[in-house]
Each structure stands twice: as C-alpha cells, then as structure tokens.
Amino acid sequence: MKIVGLTGGIGSGKSTVARMFELLNVPVYYADLEAKKLLNESDTIKDGMRQLFGENAYIDNVLNRAYIAEIVFKDKEKLNALNDLIHPKVQNHFLKWVAEQRTPYIIQENPLIFEKQQQDVFDKIITVTADKELRIERVMARDSVSKDQVLDRMANQMEDREKIASADYVISNETLEGSKIQVDQIHQELLLDIS
C-alpha cells in the first residue's frame, strides 16, 4: 500500500480535494482534524498547552482557538513549539490508522508536510494550489477573520512555488469541475503506478 501526502497552503482547498478522493473510495486521514481532537482530549497535550500559553489556553476545558491563533501566527517559536507538542502524537495515531487500511493507496491530508520536513514519510505527494486572492477570500469566509489575519497565517507557510517544486502531482484548485478532472487523472495514475 502506498502512502500519499496531500498538502497545500491555507485556503488552497485541500479538504475539498481530499473529499473528492474519498468519493473514489480512497481512505483519507485528516491530520489537522486529529490534531484538533487531541488538543481537546489529551490531558498530556492540555498540560503542555497550558505550560506554553498559560491558563487562557483553555476556557471551560475547551481550547481557546482564537487566543492561541493570535499568539502563534505572530510568534514562530510558539508555533514551532505547538507543532512539536502535537505532531508526534498525530503521527503515532496515523501509523495505527494506516495498519487498518486495505486499499492500494491511502492519503494523509496535512498542510505542513514540507514545513515539518515529513516528505520522506510519503511515497507520493500531491500539492493543491489556488490563486492567492482566492485563498484569502476562502479563509476570510470560512473562519470569519480579517485579511491581515489570513496573511499572518500565510506568512508561516512555505510558498506554493516551493511546494510545487517538491511535489509529484499538482492540483490547481480554482473550480470544482477542474479539480475533479485532475483528481480522477491522478487517481488513475496512482493505481497504475501501484499495479
């Protein structure tokens, strides 16, 4: 079984593309969703978060996402410390999940494959891209945040051109129809590559 990484910058539409692969019966592991679960469920991680960000990290035992985001997207050291706390646990969970799958290939949707230098974990990597202004609009609408807040988040991610240069496949996610055609093509290529 091949392990395929699916990555891209904020607002590129990684999750939309991942769901297209799911419709082709490809199992998809959403690294960010697992990280969010762990942030609210793991006592070890909660303790680490309180050490990093203080008691305001949680309100009524639920992660104070706005407070954390305000800090980490302006402080690279805090962002790296947050990632170092969560990512090893997510990776362990992912490996257990992989062992349960029985398909020619699986996908891990993960925005930080290249930033965390995890590319060697994957047999193939797909990078999802979109026009920068479109990405900004998507995130502003999705997260109810300002353009400046989106730009702060983008500043902590690798540029698309760097991700594209290191990817095996690139999906330009400007329209749903166009993305679906690209997903179908990559799916067929991956199946041929495996057989």
Coordinates of N, CA and C in Angstrom, one line a residue:
M1 N 0.8 -1.2 0.0 CA 0.0 0.0 0.0 C 0.9 1.2 0.0
K2 N 0.5 2.2 -0.9 CA 1.3 3.4 -1.0 C 0.7 4.5 0.0
I3 N 1.5 5.3 0.5 CA 1.1 6.4 1.4 C 1.3 7.7 0.6
V4 N 0.2 8.4 0.4 CA 0.3 9.6 -0.4 C 0.0 10.8 0.5
G5 N 0.8 11.8 0.4 CA 0.6 13.1 1.1 C -0.2 14.1 0.3
L6 N -1.1 14.7 0.9 CA -1.9 15.8 0.2 C -1.7 17.1 1.0
T7 N -1.1 18.1 0.4 CA -0.7 19.3 1.1 C -1.1 20.5 0.3
G8 N -0.9 21.7 0.9 CA -1.1 22.9 0.2 C -1.3 24.0 1.2
G9 N -1.2 25.2 0.8 CA -1.3 26.4 1.7 C -2.7 26.6 2.2
I10 N -2.9 27.4 3.2 CA -4.2 27.7 3.8 C -5.1 28.2 2.7
G11 N -6.3 27.7 2.7 CA -7.3 28.2 1.7 C -7.1 27.6 0.3
S12 N -6.2 26.7 0.1 CA -6.0 26.1 -1.2 C -7.1 25.2 -1.6
G13 N -7.8 24.6 -0.6 CA -8.9 23.7 -0.9 C -8.4 22.2 -0.7
K14 N -7.5 22.0 0.2 CA -7.0 20.6 0.5 C -8.1 19.7 0.9
S15 N -9.0 20.1 1.8 CA -10.1 19.3 2.3 C -11.1 19.0 1.2
T16 N -11.4 20.0 0.3 CA -12.3 19.7 -0.8 C -11.7 18.7 -1.7
V17 N -10.4 18.8 -2.0 CA -9.8 17.8 -2.9 C -9.7 16.4 -2.2
A18 N -9.5 16.4 -0.9 CA -9.4 15.1 -0.2 C -10.8 14.4 -0.2
R19 N -11.9 15.2 -0.1 CA -13.2 14.6 -0.2 C -13.5 14.0 -1.6
M20 N -12.9 14.6 -2.6 CA -13.0 14.1 -4.0 C -12.3 12.7 -4.1
F21 N -11.2 12.5 -3.4 CA -10.5 11.2 -3.4 C -11.4 10.2 -2.6
E22 N -12.0 10.7 -1.5 CA -12.9 9.8 -0.7 C -14.0 9.3 -1.5
L23 N -14.5 10.1 -2.4 CA -15.6 9.6 -3.3 C -15.1 8.5 -4.3
L24 N -13.8 8.4 -4.4 CA -13.3 7.3 -5.3 C -12.8 6.1 -4.4
N25 N -13.4 6.1 -3.2 CA -13.1 5.1 -2.2 C -11.7 5.0 -1.7
V26 N -11.0 6.1 -1.7 CA -9.6 6.2 -1.1 C -9.8 6.7 0.3
P27 N -9.2 5.9 1.3 CA -9.3 6.4 2.7 C -8.4 7.6 2.9
V28 N -8.9 8.6 3.6 CA -8.2 9.9 3.8 C -8.1 10.1 5.3
Y29 N -6.9 10.4 5.7 CA -6.6 10.7 7.1 C -6.4 12.2 7.2
Y30 N -7.2 12.9 8.0 CA -7.1 14.4 8.1 C -6.3 14.7 9.3
A31 N -5.0 15.1 9.1 CA -4.1 15.3 10.2 C -4.5 16.5 11.1
D32 N -5.0 17.6 10.5 CA -5.5 18.7 11.3 C -6.7 18.4 12.2
L33 N -7.6 17.6 11.7 CA -8.8 17.2 12.5 C -8.3 16.3 13.7
E34 N -7.4 15.4 13.4 CA -6.9 14.6 14.6 C -6.1 15.5 15.6
A35 N -5.4 16.5 15.1 CA -4.7 17.4 16.0 C -5.7 18.2 16.9
K36 N -6.8 18.6 16.2 CA -7.8 19.3 17.0 C -8.4 18.5 18.1
K37 N -8.7 17.2 17.7 CA -9.2 16.3 18.7 C -8.3 16.1 19.9
L38 N -7.0 15.9 19.6 CA -6.0 15.7 20.6 C -5.9 16.9 21.5
L39 N -6.0 18.1 20.9 CA -5.9 19.3 21.7 C -7.0 19.4 22.8
N40 N -8.1 18.8 22.5 CA -9.3 18.9 23.4 C -9.4 17.6 24.3
E41 N -8.8 16.5 23.9 CA -9.0 15.3 24.6 C -7.8 14.8 25.4
S42 N -6.6 15.1 24.9 CA -5.4 14.5 25.6 C -5.0 15.4 26.8
D43 N -5.0 14.8 28.0 CA -4.5 15.5 29.2 C -3.1 15.9 29.1
T44 N -2.2 15.1 28.5 CA -0.8 15.4 28.3 C -0.6 16.7 27.4
I45 N -1.4 16.7 26.3 CA -1.3 17.9 25.5 C -1.9 19.1 26.1
K46 N -3.0 19.0 26.8 CA -3.5 20.1 27.5 C -2.5 20.7 28.5
D47 N -1.9 19.8 29.3 CA -0.8 20.3 30.2 C 0.3 21.0 29.5
G48 N 0.7 20.5 28.4 CA 1.7 21.1 27.6 C 1.3 22.5 27.0
M49 N 0.0 22.5 26.6 CA -0.5 23.8 26.1 C -0.6 24.9 27.2
R50 N -1.0 24.5 28.4 CA -1.0 25.4 29.5 C 0.4 25.9 29.8
Q51 N 1.4 25.0 29.7 CA 2.7 25.5 30.0 C 3.2 26.5 28.9
L52 N 2.8 26.2 27.7 CA 3.2 27.1 26.6 C 2.5 28.4 26.6
F53 N 1.2 28.4 26.8 CA 0.3 29.6 26.6 C -0.4 30.1 27.8
G54 N -0.2 29.4 29.0 CA -0.9 29.9 30.2 C -2.3 29.3 30.3
E55 N -2.9 29.7 31.4 CA -4.3 29.2 31.7 C -5.3 29.6 30.7
N56 N -5.1 30.7 30.0 CA -6.1 31.1 29.0 C -6.1 30.2 27.8
A57 N -5.2 29.2 27.7 CA -5.2 28.3 26.6 C -6.5 27.6 26.5
Y58 N -7.2 27.4 27.6 CA -8.5 26.7 27.6 C -9.5 27.5 28.4
I59 N -10.7 27.4 27.9 CA -11.9 28.0 28.6 C -12.9 26.9 28.8
D60 N -13.2 26.7 30.0 CA -14.1 25.5 30.4 C -13.6 24.2 29.7
N61 N -12.3 24.1 29.8 CA -11.7 22.8 29.3 C -11.7 22.6 27.8
V62 N -12.1 23.7 27.1 CA -12.1 23.6 25.6 C -11.0 24.6 25.1
L63 N -10.3 24.2 24.1 CA -9.2 25.0 23.5 C -9.7 26.4 23.1
N64 N -9.0 27.4 23.6 CA -9.3 28.8 23.2 C -8.6 29.1 21.9
R65 N -9.2 28.6 20.8 CA -8.6 28.7 19.5 C -8.2 30.1 19.1
A66 N -9.1 31.1 19.3 CA -8.8 32.5 18.9 C -7.6 33.0 19.6
Y67 N -7.5 32.7 20.9 CA -6.4 33.2 21.7 C -5.0 32.6 21.2
I68 N -5.1 31.2 21.0 CA -3.9 30.5 20.5 C -3.4 31.1 19.2
A69 N -4.4 31.2 18.3 CA -4.1 31.7 16.9 C -3.5 33.0 16.9
E70 N -4.0 33.9 17.8 CA -3.5 35.3 17.9 C -2.0 35.3 18.2
I71 N -1.6 34.3 19.1 CA -0.2 34.2 19.5 C 0.7 33.5 18.5
V72 N 0.3 32.3 18.0 CA 1.2 31.5 17.2 C 1.4 32.1 15.8
F73 N 0.4 32.8 15.2 CA 0.6 33.2 13.9 C 1.4 34.5 13.9
K74 N 1.9 35.0 15.0 CA 2.8 36.2 15.1 C 4.1 35.8 15.8
D75 N 4.2 34.6 16.3 CA 5.4 34.2 17.0 C 5.8 32.8 16.5
K76 N 6.8 32.7 15.6 CA 7.2 31.5 15.0 C 7.7 30.4 16.0
E77 N 8.4 30.9 17.1 CA 8.8 30.0 18.1 C 7.7 29.3 18.8
K78 N 6.6 30.0 19.1 CA 5.5 29.4 19.8 C 4.8 28.5 18.8
L79 N 4.7 28.8 17.5 CA 4.1 28.0 16.5 C 4.9 26.7 16.4
N80 N 6.2 26.8 16.4 CA 7.0 25.5 16.3 C 6.8 24.7 17.6
A81 N 6.8 25.3 18.7 CA 6.6 24.6 20.0 C 5.2 23.9 20.0
L82 N 4.2 24.5 19.5 CA 2.9 23.9 19.4 C 2.9 22.7 18.5
N83 N 3.5 22.9 17.3 CA 3.7 21.8 16.3 C 4.5 20.6 16.9
D84 N 5.5 20.9 17.6 CA 6.4 19.9 18.3 C 5.6 19.1 19.3
L85 N 4.7 19.7 20.0 CA 3.9 19.1 21.0 C 2.9 18.1 20.4
I86 N 2.2 18.5 19.3 CA 1.1 17.8 18.7 C 1.5 16.8 17.7
H87 N 2.4 17.1 16.8 CA 2.7 16.3 15.6 C 3.2 14.9 15.9
P88 N 4.0 14.6 16.9 CA 4.4 13.2 17.2 C 3.2 12.4 17.5
K89 N 2.3 12.9 18.3 CA 1.1 12.1 18.7 C 0.2 11.9 17.5
V90 N 0.0 12.9 16.6 CA -0.8 12.7 15.4 C -0.1 11.6 14.5
Q91 N 1.2 11.7 14.4 CA 1.9 10.7 13.6 C 1.7 9.3 14.1
N92 N 1.8 9.1 15.4 CA 1.5 7.8 16.0 C 0.1 7.3 15.7
H93 N -0.8 8.2 15.8 CA -2.2 7.8 15.5 C -2.4 7.4 14.1
F94 N -1.7 8.2 13.2 CA -1.8 7.9 11.8 C -1.2 6.5 11.4
L95 N -0.1 6.2 12.0 CA 0.5 4.9 11.7 C -0.4 3.7 12.1
K96 N -1.1 3.9 13.3 CA -2.1 2.9 13.7 C -3.2 2.8 12.7
W97 N -3.7 3.9 12.2 CA -4.8 4.0 11.2 C -4.3 3.3 9.9
V98 N -3.1 3.6 9.5 CA -2.6 3.0 8.2 C -2.7 1.5 8.3
A99 N -2.3 0.9 9.4 CA -2.2 -0.5 9.6 C -3.6 -1.2 9.4
E100 N -4.7 -0.4 9.6 CA -6.0 -0.9 9.5 C -6.6 -0.8 8.1
Q101 N -5.9 -0.1 7.2 CA -6.4 0.1 5.8 C -6.0 -1.0 4.9
R102 N -6.9 -1.3 3.9 CA -6.7 -2.4 2.9 C -7.0 -1.9 1.5
T103 N -6.4 -0.8 1.1 CA -6.6 -0.3 -0.3 C -5.3 -0.1 -0.9
P104 N -5.2 0.1 -2.3 CA -4.0 0.2 -3.0 C -3.2 1.4 -2.5
Y105 N -3.9 2.5 -2.1 CA -3.2 3.6 -1.5 C -4.1 4.4 -0.6
I106 N -3.5 5.1 0.3 CA -4.3 6.0 1.3 C -3.7 7.4 1.2
I107 N -4.4 8.3 1.7 CA -3.9 9.7 1.7 C -3.9 10.3 3.1
Q108 N -2.9 11.0 3.4 CA -2.9 11.9 4.6 C -3.0 13.3 4.1
E109 N -4.0 14.0 4.5 CA -4.2 15.4 4.2 C -3.5 16.2 5.4
N110 N -2.4 17.0 5.0 CA -1.6 17.6 6.0 C -1.0 18.9 5.4
P111 N -1.3 20.0 6.0 CA -0.8 21.3 5.5 C 0.7 21.5 5.7
L112 N 1.3 20.7 6.5 CA 2.7 21.0 6.9 C 3.7 20.0 6.5
I113 N 3.5 19.2 5.5 CA 4.4 18.1 5.1 C 5.8 18.7 4.8
F114 N 5.9 19.7 4.0 CA 7.2 20.3 3.7 C 7.8 21.1 4.8
E115 N 6.9 21.9 5.5 CA 7.4 22.7 6.6 C 8.0 21.9 7.7
K116 N 7.4 20.7 8.0 CA 7.9 19.9 9.0 C 8.9 18.8 8.5
Q117 N 9.2 19.0 7.2 CA 10.2 18.1 6.6 C 9.8 16.6 6.7
Q118 N 8.5 16.3 6.4 CA 8.0 15.0 6.6 C 7.9 14.3 5.2
Q119 N 8.4 14.9 4.1 CA 8.2 14.3 2.8 C 8.7 12.9 2.6
D120 N 9.7 12.5 3.4 CA 10.2 11.1 3.3 C 9.2 10.0 3.8
V121 N 8.2 10.4 4.5 CA 7.2 9.5 5.0 C 6.3 9.0 3.9
F122 N 6.2 9.8 2.8 CA 5.3 9.5 1.8 C 5.9 9.0 0.5
D123 N 5.1 8.1 -0.2 CA 5.6 7.5 -1.4 C 5.4 8.5 -2.6
K124 N 4.3 9.3 -2.5 CA 4.0 10.4 -3.4 C 3.4 11.6 -2.7
I125 N 3.6 12.8 -3.2 CA 3.0 14.0 -2.6 C 2.2 14.7 -3.7
I126 N 1.0 15.1 -3.3 CA 0.1 16.0 -4.1 C 0.1 17.4 -3.5
T127 N 0.4 18.4 -4.2 CA 0.2 19.8 -3.7 C -1.0 20.4 -4.4
V128 N -1.8 21.0 -3.5 CA -3.0 21.7 -4.0 C -2.7 23.2 -4.0
T129 N -3.0 23.9 -5.1 CA -2.7 25.3 -5.2 C -4.0 26.0 -5.6
A130 N -4.0 27.3 -5.4 CA -5.0 28.2 -5.9 C -4.5 29.6 -5.9
D131 N -5.1 30.5 -6.6 CA -4.7 31.9 -6.7 C -4.7 32.5 -5.3
K132 N -3.7 33.3 -4.9 CA -3.6 33.8 -3.6 C -4.8 34.6 -3.1
E133 N -5.4 35.5 -4.0 CA -6.5 36.3 -3.6 C -7.7 35.4 -3.3
L134 N -7.9 34.3 -4.1 CA -9.0 33.4 -3.9 C -8.8 32.6 -2.6
R135 N -7.6 32.3 -2.3 CA -7.3 31.6 -1.0 C -7.6 32.5 0.2
I136 N -7.3 33.8 0.1 CA -7.6 34.8 1.1 C -9.1 34.9 1.3
E137 N -9.8 35.0 0.2 CA -11.3 35.1 0.3 C -11.9 33.9 1.0
R138 N -11.4 32.7 0.6 CA -11.9 31.5 1.1 C -11.7 31.4 2.7
V139 N -10.5 31.8 3.1 CA -10.3 31.7 4.6 C -11.0 32.7 5.3
M140 N -11.1 33.9 4.8 CA -11.9 35.0 5.4 C -13.4 34.6 5.6
A141 N -13.9 33.9 4.6 CA -15.3 33.5 4.7 C -15.5 32.3 5.6
R142 N -14.5 31.4 5.5 CA -14.6 30.1 6.3 C -14.4 30.4 7.8
D143 N -13.4 31.2 8.2 CA -13.0 31.4 9.5 C -13.5 32.7 10.2
S144 N -14.2 33.6 9.4 CA -14.6 34.9 9.8 C -13.5 35.7 10.4
V145 N -12.4 35.8 9.6 CA -11.2 36.5 10.1 C -10.9 37.6 9.0
S146 N -10.0 38.5 9.4 CA -9.7 39.6 8.6 C -8.6 39.2 7.6
K147 N -8.4 40.0 6.5 CA -7.4 39.7 5.5 C -6.0 39.7 6.2
D148 N -5.7 40.6 7.1 CA -4.4 40.6 7.8 C -4.2 39.4 8.6
Q149 N -5.3 38.8 9.2 CA -5.1 37.6 10.0 C -4.8 36.4 9.0
V150 N -5.4 36.4 7.9 CA -5.1 35.4 6.9 C -3.6 35.5 6.4
L151 N -3.2 36.7 6.2 CA -1.8 37.0 5.7 C -0.8 36.5 6.8
D152 N -1.2 36.8 8.0 CA -0.3 36.3 9.1 C -0.1 34.8 9.1
R153 N -1.2 34.1 8.8 CA -1.2 32.6 8.7 C -0.4 32.2 7.5
M154 N -0.6 32.8 6.4 CA 0.2 32.5 5.2 C 1.7 32.7 5.4
A155 N 2.0 33.7 6.1 CA 3.4 34.0 6.3 C 4.2 32.9 7.0
N156 N 3.5 32.0 7.7 CA 4.1 30.9 8.4 C 4.1 29.6 7.6
Q157 N 3.7 29.7 6.4 CA 3.7 28.6 5.5 C 4.6 28.8 4.3
M158 N 5.1 27.7 3.8 CA 6.0 27.7 2.6 C 5.3 28.3 1.4
E159 N 6.0 28.9 0.6 CA 5.4 29.4 -0.7 C 5.0 28.3 -1.6
D160 N 3.9 28.5 -2.4 CA 3.4 27.5 -3.3 C 4.5 27.0 -4.2
R161 N 5.3 27.9 -4.8 CA 6.3 27.5 -5.8 C 7.3 26.5 -5.2
E162 N 7.6 26.6 -3.9 CA 8.5 25.7 -3.3 C 7.8 24.3 -3.1
K163 N 6.5 24.3 -2.7 CA 5.8 23.0 -2.6 C 5.6 22.4 -3.9
I164 N 5.3 23.1 -4.9 CA 5.1 22.6 -6.3 C 6.4 21.9 -6.8
A165 N 7.6 22.6 -6.5 CA 8.8 22.0 -7.0 C 9.2 20.7 -6.3
S166 N 8.6 20.4 -5.2 CA 8.9 19.2 -4.5 C 7.8 18.1 -4.6
A167 N 6.7 18.5 -5.2 CA 5.5 17.6 -5.3 C 5.6 16.6 -6.5
D168 N 5.0 15.5 -6.4 CA 4.9 14.6 -7.5 C 3.7 14.9 -8.4
Y169 N 2.7 15.5 -7.8 CA 1.5 15.9 -8.6 C 1.0 17.3 -8.0
V170 N 0.4 18.1 -8.9 CA -0.1 19.4 -8.5 C -1.5 19.5 -9.0
I171 N -2.4 19.9 -8.1 CA -3.8 20.2 -8.5 C -4.0 21.7 -8.3
S172 N -4.4 22.3 -9.4 CA -4.8 23.7 -9.4 C -6.3 23.8 -9.1
N173 N -6.6 24.2 -7.9 CA -8.0 24.1 -7.3 C -8.7 25.5 -7.5
E174 N -9.0 25.8 -8.7 CA -9.7 27.1 -9.0 C -11.2 26.9 -9.1
T175 N -11.6 25.7 -9.7 CA -13.0 25.4 -9.8 C -13.2 23.9 -9.4
L176 N -14.4 23.6 -9.0 CA -14.7 22.2 -8.6 C -14.6 21.3 -9.7
E177 N -15.1 21.7 -10.9 CA -15.1 20.8 -12.0 C -13.6 20.5 -12.5
G178 N -12.8 21.5 -12.6 CA -11.4 21.4 -13.0 C -10.7 20.5 -12.0
S179 N -10.9 20.7 -10.7 CA -10.2 19.9 -9.7 C -10.6 18.4 -9.7
K180 N -11.9 18.2 -10.0 CA -12.4 16.8 -10.1 C -11.7 16.1 -11.3
I181 N -11.5 16.7 -12.4 CA -10.8 16.1 -13.5 C -9.4 15.8 -13.1
Q182 N -8.7 16.7 -12.4 CA -7.4 16.5 -12.0 C -7.3 15.3 -11.0
V183 N -8.2 15.3 -10.1 CA -8.2 14.2 -9.1 C -8.4 12.8 -9.8
D184 N -9.4 12.8 -10.7 CA -9.6 11.5 -11.4 C -8.3 11.0 -12.2
Q185 N -7.7 12.0 -12.8 CA -6.4 11.6 -13.5 C -5.3 11.1 -12.6
I186 N -5.1 11.8 -11.5 CA -4.1 11.4 -10.5 C -4.4 10.1 -9.9
H187 N -5.7 9.8 -9.6 CA -6.2 8.6 -9.1 C -5.8 7.4 -10.0
Q188 N -6.1 7.6 -11.3 CA -5.8 6.6 -12.3 C -4.3 6.3 -12.4
E189 N -3.5 7.4 -12.3 CA -2.0 7.3 -12.4 C -1.5 6.6 -11.2
L190 N -2.0 6.9 -10.0 CA -1.6 6.2 -8.8 C -1.9 4.7 -8.8
L191 N -3.1 4.4 -9.3 CA -3.5 3.0 -9.4 C -2.6 2.2 -10.4
L192 N -2.2 2.9 -11.5 CA -1.3 2.2 -12.5 C 0.1 2.1 -11.9
D193 N 0.5 3.1 -11.2 CA 1.8 3.1 -10.6 C 2.0 1.9 -9.6
I194 N 0.9 1.6 -8.9 CA 0.9 0.6 -7.9 C 0.8 -0.8 -8.5
S195 N 0.1 -1.0 -9.6 CA -0.1 -2.3 -10.1 C 1.1 -2.8 -10.9

